[in-house]
Amino acid sequence: MPTPPPTGPLVTRATLATDLRALGVRPGETLLVHASLRSLGWVNGGAVAAVQGLLDALGPDGTLVVPTQSGDLSDPALWSNPPVPEEWWPAIRATMPPYDPLVTPSRGVGVVPETVRRWPGALRSAHPQTSFAAVGPAAAAVVEGHAPDCRLGEHSPLARLEERGARILMLGAGYDTCTGFHLAEYRIPAPRVEVGRPVRTPEGPRWESVTEVSISSDEFDTLGADFERDRPVVRGRVGAADTRLFPLADAVAYAQRWLAVHRSREEWITNDVPHPRSLPHPAPPRP
C-alpha cells in the first residue's frame, strides 16, 4: 500500500521565521524553547530548518536556549519503563559512561533540542542529567555555572534566564514540558531526594549520589492552564502548531504561589522520581 501524501501545511525556514515574528518573537531577545517538530506540519528541512527559522527570528543578537537533558544517566534501580533485572544494577552503575557535554546525546526532549546541541557554536551546561544548550551571544552567560547538585534551581541556566528577562516559547509543546515551572519548586519548602549518576574523575569514572530538591511535572498541565487563565500569555499558530509565548519570570512567580497551595508534601514525596520520568519530556531509560 503506498504511503499517503503529507497533509501539511508546508512549512519552510522562511515561513517559520515569519510566523514567529508575527507571534511576537523579538530580534535580540533570549528565548527558551520547548518544541514539537511534528506539531508544525510538513517542515521542509526538518529540525535543521526549524532551528534556522528560530535563529532567523531572533537575529544575530538573539540567543536560543533549549533543554538537552540526559536523564538516562541515572540509577537503574529506579527504572520502570522498562525495568532491568536487579542483578544487572551493579554492572550498569560501574560501566555507565559519564556525562560529556560534547558527546552525550539528549534524551526525551525531541529532535529540535538535539539539533541545537550539535549546532556550530552551541554551548551546553555541565549538569549530567538536566543540561541546557544555547546558541547566540548570551550562550556562555546562560549555561555557565550549572552546579552538579542543582538540576533546575538557583544554580542552573533557568535562574540565569530569569535574570536576563528571557521568555519561554512553547512551540507545539504542552505545559507538562515547561522547565521554567521547576525553578519554582526550588523556592518553596520541598523534600530532598538522593540522585545517583556516573561522574568523570581524574582516576576514572565512578558512581556518585547527591542530595537534590525533589521535582515533579505531574501537575504542570493544570498549573499551566491556570497560569494562562490568570496571566498574559501570547497565543497563536506557527505552522500548524499551537504556540504560546510568555516571560519566564511570570511563569516562575505564578508557579511558586500555585504549588504552595495545590501540592502537599505527601504528594510531592510520592510523585518525585529522580530519573527521566521526573524531567520535562519524560522518556524511558534504556540499558
CSV table of C-alpha atoms in Angstrom, one decimal:
chain,number,residue,atom,x,y,z
A,1,MET,CA,0.0,0.0,0.0
A,2,PRO,CA,1.5,3.4,-1.0
A,3,THR,CA,2.3,5.9,1.7
A,4,PRO,CA,-0.3,8.7,1.7
A,5,PRO,CA,0.9,12.2,0.9
A,6,PRO,CA,1.5,14.6,3.8
A,7,THR,CA,-1.4,16.8,4.7
A,8,GLY,CA,0.7,19.8,5.6
A,9,PRO,CA,0.8,22.6,5.9
A,10,LEU,CA,4.1,23.0,4.0
A,11,VAL,CA,6.4,24.8,6.4
A,12,THR,CA,9.8,26.3,5.5
A,13,ARG,CA,12.6,28.2,7.2
A,14,ALA,CA,11.2,31.4,6.0
A,15,THR,CA,7.6,30.8,6.9
A,16,LEU,CA,8.6,29.7,10.4
A,17,ALA,CA,10.6,32.9,10.9
A,18,THR,CA,7.6,35.0,9.6
A,19,ASP,CA,5.2,33.2,11.9
A,20,LEU,CA,7.5,33.6,14.9
A,21,ARG,CA,7.8,37.3,14.3
A,22,ALA,CA,4.1,37.7,13.9
A,23,LEU,CA,3.6,35.9,17.2
A,24,GLY,CA,5.9,38.4,18.9
A,25,VAL,CA,9.3,36.9,19.0
A,26,ARG,CA,11.7,39.8,19.1
A,27,PRO,CA,15.1,40.2,17.4
A,28,GLY,CA,17.9,40.2,20.1
A,29,GLU,CA,15.9,38.5,22.9
A,30,THR,CA,16.8,35.4,24.8
A,31,LEU,CA,14.3,32.6,24.2
A,32,LEU,CA,13.9,29.3,26.0
A,33,VAL,CA,12.2,27.0,23.5
A,34,HIS,CA,10.2,23.8,24.1
A,35,ALA,CA,9.3,22.4,20.7
A,36,SER,CA,7.5,19.6,19.0
A,37,LEU,CA,8.7,19.3,15.4
A,38,ARG,CA,5.8,17.0,14.4
A,39,SER,CA,3.2,19.6,15.5
A,40,LEU,CA,4.5,22.2,13.0
A,41,GLY,CA,3.3,20.4,9.9
A,42,TRP,CA,5.5,19.2,7.0
A,43,VAL,CA,8.7,21.0,7.6
A,44,ASN,CA,11.0,21.2,4.5
A,45,GLY,CA,14.4,20.5,6.0
A,46,GLY,CA,13.1,19.0,9.3
A,47,ALA,CA,14.7,20.1,12.5
A,48,VAL,CA,17.5,21.9,10.8
A,49,ALA,CA,15.0,24.2,9.1
A,50,ALA,CA,13.2,24.7,12.4
A,51,VAL,CA,16.3,25.8,14.2
A,52,GLN,CA,17.2,28.1,11.3
A,53,GLY,CA,13.8,29.7,11.4
A,54,LEU,CA,14.1,30.2,15.2
A,55,LEU,CA,17.6,31.8,14.8
A,56,ASP,CA,16.3,34.0,11.9
A,57,ALA,CA,13.5,35.3,14.0
A,58,LEU,CA,15.9,36.0,16.9
A,59,GLY,CA,18.5,37.6,14.6
A,60,PRO,CA,22.3,37.8,15.2
A,61,ASP,CA,21.9,39.4,18.7
A,62,GLY,CA,19.4,36.9,20.0
A,63,THR,CA,20.1,33.7,21.9
A,64,LEU,CA,18.3,30.4,21.5
A,65,VAL,CA,18.2,28.1,24.6
A,66,VAL,CA,16.8,24.5,24.7
A,67,PRO,CA,16.7,21.7,27.3
A,68,THR,CA,19.1,18.9,26.4
A,69,GLN,CA,18.5,16.6,29.3
A,70,SER,CA,20.1,13.1,29.6
A,71,GLY,CA,18.1,11.6,32.4
A,72,ASP,CA,19.0,8.1,31.4
A,73,LEU,CA,22.3,8.7,33.2
A,74,SER,CA,20.5,7.6,36.4
A,75,ASP,CA,20.2,4.8,38.9
A,76,PRO,CA,18.9,1.6,37.2
A,77,ALA,CA,17.1,0.7,40.5
A,78,LEU,CA,14.6,3.5,39.6
A,79,TRP,CA,14.0,2.4,36.0
A,80,SER,CA,10.5,1.2,35.4
A,81,ASN,CA,9.7,1.6,31.7
A,82,PRO,CA,11.1,-0.9,31.2
A,83,PRO,CA,12.9,-2.1,34.4
A,84,VAL,CA,16.1,-4.1,34.2
A,85,PRO,CA,17.0,-7.2,36.3
A,86,GLU,CA,18.3,-6.3,39.7
A,87,GLU,CA,21.4,-8.4,39.2
A,88,TRP,CA,22.4,-6.0,36.4
A,89,TRP,CA,22.3,-2.9,38.6
A,90,PRO,CA,25.9,-3.1,39.9
A,91,ALA,CA,27.4,-3.6,36.5
A,92,ILE,CA,25.3,-0.8,35.0
A,93,ARG,CA,26.4,1.6,37.7
A,94,ALA,CA,30.0,0.6,37.2
A,95,THR,CA,30.1,0.8,33.4
A,96,MET,CA,27.6,3.6,32.5
A,97,PRO,CA,29.5,6.3,30.5
A,98,PRO,CA,29.7,9.6,32.5
A,99,TYR,CA,28.2,12.8,31.1
A,100,ASP,CA,30.2,14.6,28.4
A,101,PRO,CA,28.6,17.8,27.2
A,102,LEU,CA,30.2,17.4,23.8
A,103,VAL,CA,29.2,13.8,23.3
A,104,THR,CA,26.3,12.7,25.5
A,105,PRO,CA,23.1,12.9,23.4
A,106,SER,CA,19.9,14.5,24.8
A,107,ARG,CA,17.1,12.1,25.6
A,108,GLY,CA,13.4,12.5,25.6
A,109,VAL,CA,13.3,16.2,24.7
A,110,GLY,CA,12.8,15.9,20.9
A,111,VAL,CA,14.8,16.4,17.8
A,112,VAL,CA,14.9,20.2,17.8
A,113,PRO,CA,16.9,20.4,21.1
A,114,GLU,CA,19.2,17.6,19.9
A,115,THR,CA,19.8,19.6,16.7
A,116,VAL,CA,20.6,22.8,18.7
A,117,ARG,CA,23.0,20.8,20.9
A,118,ARG,CA,25.0,19.9,17.7
A,119,TRP,CA,24.7,23.4,16.2
A,120,PRO,CA,28.0,25.2,15.3
A,121,GLY,CA,29.0,27.4,18.2
A,122,ALA,CA,26.5,25.8,20.6
A,123,LEU,CA,27.4,25.7,24.3
A,124,ARG,CA,26.0,23.2,26.8
A,125,SER,CA,25.7,23.3,30.6
A,126,ALA,CA,27.5,20.9,32.9
A,127,HIS,CA,24.8,19.2,34.8
A,128,PRO,CA,24.9,15.5,33.9
A,129,GLN,CA,21.1,15.0,33.8
A,130,THR,CA,19.4,18.4,33.2
A,131,SER,CA,21.6,20.3,30.9
A,132,PHE,CA,20.6,23.2,28.6
A,133,ALA,CA,22.2,24.1,25.3
A,134,ALA,CA,22.4,27.7,23.9
A,135,VAL,CA,23.3,29.4,20.6
A,136,GLY,CA,23.9,33.1,20.4
A,137,PRO,CA,25.8,36.0,22.1
A,138,ALA,CA,24.4,35.2,25.6
A,139,ALA,CA,25.0,31.5,25.4
A,140,ALA,CA,28.0,31.4,27.8
A,141,ALA,CA,26.3,33.6,30.3
A,142,VAL,CA,23.3,31.3,30.3
A,143,VAL,CA,24.9,27.9,30.6
A,144,GLU,CA,28.0,28.5,32.7
A,145,GLY,CA,28.0,27.6,36.4
A,146,HIS,CA,25.4,24.9,36.3
A,147,ALA,CA,26.0,23.2,39.6
A,148,PRO,CA,26.1,19.4,39.8
A,149,ASP,CA,23.7,19.3,42.7
A,150,CYS,CA,21.2,21.8,41.3
A,151,ARG,CA,19.2,20.2,38.5
A,152,LEU,CA,16.8,23.1,37.8
A,153,GLY,CA,17.2,25.7,40.6
A,154,GLU,CA,19.2,28.8,41.5
A,155,HIS,CA,22.5,27.5,40.2
A,156,SER,CA,21.0,26.4,36.8
A,157,PRO,CA,20.5,28.1,33.5
A,158,LEU,CA,16.9,28.7,34.4
A,159,ALA,CA,17.9,31.2,37.1
A,160,ARG,CA,20.3,32.9,34.6
A,161,LEU,CA,17.5,33.1,32.0
A,162,GLU,CA,15.2,34.7,34.6
A,163,GLU,CA,17.8,37.3,35.4
A,164,ARG,CA,18.1,38.1,31.7
A,165,GLY,CA,14.4,38.6,31.2
A,166,ALA,CA,14.1,35.6,28.9
A,167,ARG,CA,10.8,34.4,27.5
A,168,ILE,CA,9.5,30.9,27.0
A,169,LEU,CA,8.2,29.7,23.7
A,170,MET,CA,6.1,26.6,23.8
A,171,LEU,CA,6.2,25.6,20.1
A,172,GLY,CA,3.6,22.9,19.8
A,173,ALA,CA,4.6,21.6,23.3
A,174,GLY,CA,2.3,21.3,26.3
A,175,TYR,CA,2.8,22.9,29.8
A,176,ASP,CA,3.9,19.5,31.1
A,177,THR,CA,7.3,20.2,29.4
A,178,CYS,CA,7.7,23.7,30.8
A,179,THR,CA,11.1,23.6,32.6
A,180,GLY,CA,10.5,27.1,34.0
A,181,PHE,CA,8.0,25.8,36.4
A,182,HIS,CA,10.7,23.6,38.1
A,183,LEU,CA,12.6,26.7,39.2
A,184,ALA,CA,9.6,27.5,41.4
A,185,GLU,CA,10.0,24.1,43.1
A,186,TYR,CA,13.3,25.3,44.5
A,187,ARG,CA,11.7,28.4,46.1
A,188,ILE,CA,9.1,26.7,48.3
A,189,PRO,CA,9.7,24.2,51.1
A,190,ALA,CA,10.4,20.9,49.4
A,191,PRO,CA,11.7,17.5,50.4
A,192,ARG,CA,15.1,16.3,49.2
A,193,VAL,CA,16.0,13.1,47.4
A,194,GLU,CA,19.2,11.2,46.6
A,195,VAL,CA,20.1,11.2,43.0
A,196,GLY,CA,22.6,8.8,41.6
A,197,ARG,CA,24.7,9.1,38.3
A,198,PRO,CA,28.1,8.3,36.9
A,199,VAL,CA,30.8,11.0,37.0
A,200,ARG,CA,34.2,11.5,35.5
A,201,THR,CA,37.1,11.9,37.8
A,202,PRO,CA,40.9,12.0,37.3
A,203,GLU,CA,41.0,8.4,38.5
A,204,GLY,CA,38.3,7.4,36.0
A,205,PRO,CA,34.5,7.0,36.1
A,206,ARG,CA,32.8,6.4,39.4
A,207,TRP,CA,29.2,6.4,40.7
A,208,GLU,CA,28.1,9.2,43.0
A,209,SER,CA,24.9,10.2,44.8
A,210,VAL,CA,24.0,13.8,45.5
A,211,THR,CA,21.1,15.3,47.6
A,212,GLU,CA,18.7,17.3,45.4
A,213,VAL,CA,15.4,19.1,45.5
A,214,SER,CA,12.5,16.7,44.7
A,215,ILE,CA,10.9,17.7,41.4
A,216,SER,CA,7.8,16.5,39.6
A,217,SER,CA,6.0,17.7,36.5
A,218,ASP,CA,2.8,15.7,37.2
A,219,GLU,CA,0.6,18.7,37.8
A,220,PHE,CA,2.1,21.1,35.2
A,221,ASP,CA,-0.7,20.8,32.7
A,222,THR,CA,-3.2,22.0,35.3
A,223,LEU,CA,-0.7,24.6,36.6
A,224,GLY,CA,-0.2,25.9,33.0
A,225,ALA,CA,-3.9,26.1,32.3
A,226,ASP,CA,-4.4,28.2,35.4
A,227,PHE,CA,-1.4,30.4,34.6
A,228,GLU,CA,-2.8,31.0,31.1
A,229,ARG,CA,-6.2,31.9,32.5
A,230,ASP,CA,-4.7,34.4,35.0
A,231,ARG,CA,-1.7,35.9,33.3
A,232,PRO,CA,-1.0,37.4,29.9
A,233,VAL,CA,0.1,34.6,27.5
A,234,VAL,CA,0.5,35.3,23.8
A,235,ARG,CA,-1.1,32.5,21.8
A,236,GLY,CA,-1.0,31.9,18.1
A,237,ARG,CA,0.0,29.5,15.3
A,238,VAL,CA,3.4,28.8,14.0
A,239,GLY,CA,3.0,26.5,11.0
A,240,ALA,CA,0.2,24.1,12.3
A,241,ALA,CA,1.5,24.3,15.9
A,242,ASP,CA,-0.5,25.8,18.8
A,243,THR,CA,2.2,28.1,20.3
A,244,ARG,CA,2.5,30.1,23.5
A,245,LEU,CA,4.9,32.9,24.4
A,246,PHE,CA,5.4,34.4,27.9
A,247,PRO,CA,8.0,35.7,30.3
A,248,LEU,CA,9.8,33.1,32.2
A,249,ALA,CA,9.8,35.2,35.4
A,250,ASP,CA,6.0,35.4,35.2
A,251,ALA,CA,5.7,31.6,35.0
A,252,VAL,CA,8.1,31.1,37.9
A,253,ALA,CA,6.4,33.6,40.2
A,254,TYR,CA,2.9,32.2,39.4
A,255,ALA,CA,4.1,28.6,39.8
A,256,GLN,CA,5.7,29.4,43.2
A,257,ARG,CA,2.3,30.6,44.5
A,258,TRP,CA,0.3,27.8,42.8
A,259,LEU,CA,2.5,24.9,44.0
A,260,ALA,CA,2.5,26.2,47.6
A,261,VAL,CA,-1.3,25.9,47.6
A,262,HIS,CA,-2.0,22.9,45.4
A,263,ARG,CA,0.7,20.4,46.2
A,264,SER,CA,1.0,18.7,49.5
A,265,ARG,CA,4.3,17.4,50.9
A,266,GLU,CA,3.0,13.8,50.8
A,267,GLU,CA,2.1,14.1,47.1
A,268,TRP,CA,5.5,15.5,46.3
A,269,ILE,CA,7.3,12.7,48.0
A,270,THR,CA,5.1,10.1,46.3
A,271,ASN,CA,5.4,11.7,42.8
A,272,ASP,CA,9.1,12.5,42.7
A,273,VAL,CA,11.1,10.2,40.6
A,274,PRO,CA,14.7,11.4,40.2
A,275,HIS,CA,15.3,10.0,36.8
A,276,PRO,CA,13.8,10.7,33.3
A,277,ARG,CA,10.2,10.4,34.3
A,278,SER,CA,10.6,13.4,36.6
A,279,LEU,CA,12.1,15.6,33.8
A,280,PRO,CA,10.3,17.6,31.2
A,281,HIS,CA,9.6,15.4,28.1
A,282,PRO,CA,9.7,12.0,30.0
A,283,ALA,CA,11.4,9.1,28.3
A,284,PRO,CA,12.0,5.6,29.4
A,285,PRO,CA,15.7,4.8,30.0
A,286,ARG,CA,17.4,2.1,28.1
A,287,PRO,CA,20.2,-0.1,29.4
